[in-house]
mmCIF file of C-alpha atoms in Angstrom:
data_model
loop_
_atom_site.group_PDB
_atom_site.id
_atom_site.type_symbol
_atom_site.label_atom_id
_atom_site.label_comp_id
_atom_site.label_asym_id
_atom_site.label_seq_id
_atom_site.Cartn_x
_atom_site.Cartn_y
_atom_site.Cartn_z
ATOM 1 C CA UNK D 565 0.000 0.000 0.000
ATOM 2 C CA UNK D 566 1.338 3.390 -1.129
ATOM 3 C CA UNK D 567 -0.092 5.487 1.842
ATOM 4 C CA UNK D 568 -2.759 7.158 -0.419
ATOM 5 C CA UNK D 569 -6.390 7.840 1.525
ATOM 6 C CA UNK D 570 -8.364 5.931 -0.600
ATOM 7 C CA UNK D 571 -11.996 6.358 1.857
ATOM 8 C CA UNK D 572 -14.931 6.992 -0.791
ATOM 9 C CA UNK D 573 -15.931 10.317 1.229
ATOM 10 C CA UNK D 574 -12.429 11.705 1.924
ATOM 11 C CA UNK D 575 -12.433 11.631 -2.164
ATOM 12 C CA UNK D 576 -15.568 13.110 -1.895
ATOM 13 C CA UNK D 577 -14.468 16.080 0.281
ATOM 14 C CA UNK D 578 -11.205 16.170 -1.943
ATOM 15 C CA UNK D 579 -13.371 16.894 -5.359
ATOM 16 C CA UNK D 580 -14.685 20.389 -3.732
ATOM 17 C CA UNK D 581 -12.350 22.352 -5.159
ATOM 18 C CA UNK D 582 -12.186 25.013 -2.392
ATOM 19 C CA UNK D 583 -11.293 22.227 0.074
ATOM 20 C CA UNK D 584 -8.696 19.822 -2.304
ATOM 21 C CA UNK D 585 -5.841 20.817 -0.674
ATOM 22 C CA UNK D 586 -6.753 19.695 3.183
ATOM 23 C CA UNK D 587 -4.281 16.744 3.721
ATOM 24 C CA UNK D 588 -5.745 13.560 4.397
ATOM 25 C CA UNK D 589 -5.733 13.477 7.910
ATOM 26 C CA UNK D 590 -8.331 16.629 8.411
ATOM 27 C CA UNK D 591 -10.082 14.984 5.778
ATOM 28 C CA UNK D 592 -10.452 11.779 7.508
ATOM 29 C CA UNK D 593 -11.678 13.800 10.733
ATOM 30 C CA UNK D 594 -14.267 15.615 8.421
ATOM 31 C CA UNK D 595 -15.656 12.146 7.405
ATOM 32 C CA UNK D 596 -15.911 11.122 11.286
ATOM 33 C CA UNK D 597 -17.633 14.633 11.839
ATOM 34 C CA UNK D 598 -19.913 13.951 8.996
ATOM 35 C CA UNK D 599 -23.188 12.605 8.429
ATOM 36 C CA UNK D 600 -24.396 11.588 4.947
ATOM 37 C CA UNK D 601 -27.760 12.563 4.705
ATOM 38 C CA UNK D 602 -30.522 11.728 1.561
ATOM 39 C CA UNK D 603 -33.081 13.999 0.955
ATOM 40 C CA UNK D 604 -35.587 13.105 -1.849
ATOM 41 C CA UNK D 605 -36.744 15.286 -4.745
ATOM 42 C CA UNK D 606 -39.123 18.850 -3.467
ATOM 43 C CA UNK D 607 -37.647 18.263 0.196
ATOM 44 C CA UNK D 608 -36.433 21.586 1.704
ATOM 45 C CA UNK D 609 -33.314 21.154 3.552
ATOM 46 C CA UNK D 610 -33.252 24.325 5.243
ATOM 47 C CA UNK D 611 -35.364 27.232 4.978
ATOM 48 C CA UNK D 612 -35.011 31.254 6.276
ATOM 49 C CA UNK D 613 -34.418 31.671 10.036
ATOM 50 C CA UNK D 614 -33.100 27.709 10.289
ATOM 51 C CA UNK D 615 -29.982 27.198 12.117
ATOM 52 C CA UNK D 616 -26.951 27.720 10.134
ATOM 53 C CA UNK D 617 -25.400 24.729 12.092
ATOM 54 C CA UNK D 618 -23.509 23.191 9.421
ATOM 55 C CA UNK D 619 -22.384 22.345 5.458
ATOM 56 C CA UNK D 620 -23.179 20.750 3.293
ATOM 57 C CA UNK D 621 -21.468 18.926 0.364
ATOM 58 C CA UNK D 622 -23.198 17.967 -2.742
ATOM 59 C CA UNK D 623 -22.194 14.113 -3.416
ATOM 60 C CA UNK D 624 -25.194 13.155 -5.929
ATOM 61 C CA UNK D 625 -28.083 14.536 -6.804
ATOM 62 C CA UNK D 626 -28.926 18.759 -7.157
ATOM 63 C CA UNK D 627 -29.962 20.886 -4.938
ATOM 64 C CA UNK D 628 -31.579 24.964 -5.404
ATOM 65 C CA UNK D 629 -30.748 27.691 -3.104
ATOM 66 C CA UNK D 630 -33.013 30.484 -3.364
ATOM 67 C CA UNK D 631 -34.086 33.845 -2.004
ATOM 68 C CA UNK D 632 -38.215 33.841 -2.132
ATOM 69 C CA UNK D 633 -39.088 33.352 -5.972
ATOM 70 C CA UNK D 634 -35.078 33.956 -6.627
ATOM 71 C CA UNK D 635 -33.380 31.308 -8.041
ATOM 72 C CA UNK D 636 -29.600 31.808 -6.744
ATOM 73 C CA UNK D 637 -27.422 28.854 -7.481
ATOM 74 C CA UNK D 638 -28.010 25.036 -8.307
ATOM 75 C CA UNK D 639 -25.320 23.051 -6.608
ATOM 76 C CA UNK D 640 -24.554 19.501 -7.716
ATOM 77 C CA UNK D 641 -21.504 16.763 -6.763
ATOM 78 C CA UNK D 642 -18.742 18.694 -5.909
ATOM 79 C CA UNK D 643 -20.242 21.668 -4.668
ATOM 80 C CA UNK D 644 -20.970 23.117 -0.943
ATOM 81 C CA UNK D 645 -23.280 25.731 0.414
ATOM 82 C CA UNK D 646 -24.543 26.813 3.896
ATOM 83 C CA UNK D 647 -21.199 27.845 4.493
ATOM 84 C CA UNK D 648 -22.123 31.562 5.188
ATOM 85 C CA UNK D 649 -24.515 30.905 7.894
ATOM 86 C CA UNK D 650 -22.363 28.512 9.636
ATOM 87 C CA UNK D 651 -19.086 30.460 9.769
ATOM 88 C CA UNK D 652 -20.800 34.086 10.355
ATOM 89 C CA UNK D 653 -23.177 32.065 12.600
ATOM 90 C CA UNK D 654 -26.087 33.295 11.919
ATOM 91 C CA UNK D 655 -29.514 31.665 10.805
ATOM 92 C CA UNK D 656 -30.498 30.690 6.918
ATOM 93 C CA UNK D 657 -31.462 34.072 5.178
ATOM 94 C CA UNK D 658 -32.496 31.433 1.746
ATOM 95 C CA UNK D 659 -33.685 28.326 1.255
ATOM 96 C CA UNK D 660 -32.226 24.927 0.071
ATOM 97 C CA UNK D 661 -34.096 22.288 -2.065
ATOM 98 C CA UNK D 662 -33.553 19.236 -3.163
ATOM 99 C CA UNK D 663 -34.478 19.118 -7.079
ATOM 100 C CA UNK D 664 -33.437 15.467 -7.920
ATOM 101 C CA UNK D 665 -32.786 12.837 -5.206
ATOM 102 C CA UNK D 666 -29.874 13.835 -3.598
ATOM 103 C CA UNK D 667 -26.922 12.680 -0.725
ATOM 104 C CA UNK D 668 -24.868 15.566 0.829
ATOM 105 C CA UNK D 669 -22.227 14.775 3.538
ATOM 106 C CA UNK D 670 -23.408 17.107 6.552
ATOM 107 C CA UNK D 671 -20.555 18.813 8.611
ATOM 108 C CA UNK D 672 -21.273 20.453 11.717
ATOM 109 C CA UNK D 673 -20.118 24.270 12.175
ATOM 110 C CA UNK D 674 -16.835 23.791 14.070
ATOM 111 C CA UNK D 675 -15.844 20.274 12.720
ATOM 112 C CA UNK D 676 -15.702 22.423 9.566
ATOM 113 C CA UNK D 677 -14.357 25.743 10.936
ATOM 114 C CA UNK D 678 -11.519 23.183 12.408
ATOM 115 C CA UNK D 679 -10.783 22.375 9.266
ATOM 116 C CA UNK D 680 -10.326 25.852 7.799
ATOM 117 C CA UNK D 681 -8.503 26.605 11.338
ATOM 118 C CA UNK D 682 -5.365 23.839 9.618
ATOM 119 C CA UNK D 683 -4.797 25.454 6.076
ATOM 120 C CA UNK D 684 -5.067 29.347 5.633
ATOM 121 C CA UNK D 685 -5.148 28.835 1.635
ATOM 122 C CA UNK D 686 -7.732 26.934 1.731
ATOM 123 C CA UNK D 687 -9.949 29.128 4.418
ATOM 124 C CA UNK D 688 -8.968 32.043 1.920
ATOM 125 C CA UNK D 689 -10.962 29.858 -1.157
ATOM 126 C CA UNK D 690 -13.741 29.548 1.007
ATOM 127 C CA UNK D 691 -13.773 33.146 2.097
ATOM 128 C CA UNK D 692 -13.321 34.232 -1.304
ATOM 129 C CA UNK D 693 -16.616 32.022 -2.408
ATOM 130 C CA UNK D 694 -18.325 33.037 0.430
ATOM 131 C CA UNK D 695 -17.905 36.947 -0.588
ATOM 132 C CA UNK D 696 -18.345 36.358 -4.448
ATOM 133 C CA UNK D 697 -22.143 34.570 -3.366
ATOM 134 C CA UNK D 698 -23.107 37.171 -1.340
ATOM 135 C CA UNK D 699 -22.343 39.877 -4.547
ATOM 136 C CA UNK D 700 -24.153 37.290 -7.072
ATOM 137 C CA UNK D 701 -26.930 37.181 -4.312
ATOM 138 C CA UNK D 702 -27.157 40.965 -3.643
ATOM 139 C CA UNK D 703 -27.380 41.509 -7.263
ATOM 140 C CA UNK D 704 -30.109 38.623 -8.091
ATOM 141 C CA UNK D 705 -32.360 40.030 -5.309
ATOM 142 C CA UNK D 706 -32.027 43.758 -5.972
ATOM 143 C CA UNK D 707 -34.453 45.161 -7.814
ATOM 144 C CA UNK D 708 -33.641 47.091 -10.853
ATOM 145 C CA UNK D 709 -33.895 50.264 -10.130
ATOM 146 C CA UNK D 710 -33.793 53.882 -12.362
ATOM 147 C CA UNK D 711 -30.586 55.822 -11.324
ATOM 148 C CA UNK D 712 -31.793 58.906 -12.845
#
């Protein structure tokens, strides 16, 4: 055996490319942290004013996040949201549904901010995708407005 971390989910956390470079053994203590979860097609996962207790990684399936009637982002394998409400610790402001059938590994809030706590680069990704949703967001949900 070569030494390579071969676990199905640690390859799983490994394909979000915000958190690829995390070395195997915070990935292994993710997976231990974890929970995979199914939700079916039309089930909410979280709604507005839910805890923002955790993330959530996309392993099959496809799931909406949206603001009221505001579609903002359809995440599928390989993707992550919830992020912002867990590490600014704050309650859902959008909701999450399942479109298709879908399995996300659940992290809790500080399993996950321990694992941005061990690699600064790869907190900086997240950060940096936190920030550019929160611009996409502000601009789907503004209205248009006249600036004259």
């Amino acid at each position: 055996m070569d030494g390579t971390v071969t676990h199905t989910l640690v390859r799983a956390i490994r394909s979000v490319e915000d958190l690829a470079d995390l070395d195997d053994e915070a990935l292994l203590e993710a997976v231990g942290d974890a929970a995979n979860l199914r939700w079916p097609a039309g089930s909410v996962i979280f709604e507005p004013g839910d805890a923002g207790d955790a993330v959530y990684l996309v392993l099959s399936g496809l799931v909406r996040i949206r603001d009221g009637d505001v579609e903002l982002a359809d995440i599928g394998p390989g993707g992550y949201f919830g992020e912002q409400a867990a590490m600014l610790r704050t309650s859902h402001s959008a909701t999450a549904q399942a479109v298709e059938d879908s399995e996300l590994m659940v992290i809790p809030q500080e399993p996950f901010k321990r694992l941005l706590d061990r690699d600064p680069k790869v907190a900086e990704r997240v950060r940096r995708t936190m920030e550019r949703r929160l611009e996409e967001r502000g601009r789907a949900t503004r209205p248009d407005r006249d600036e004259t």
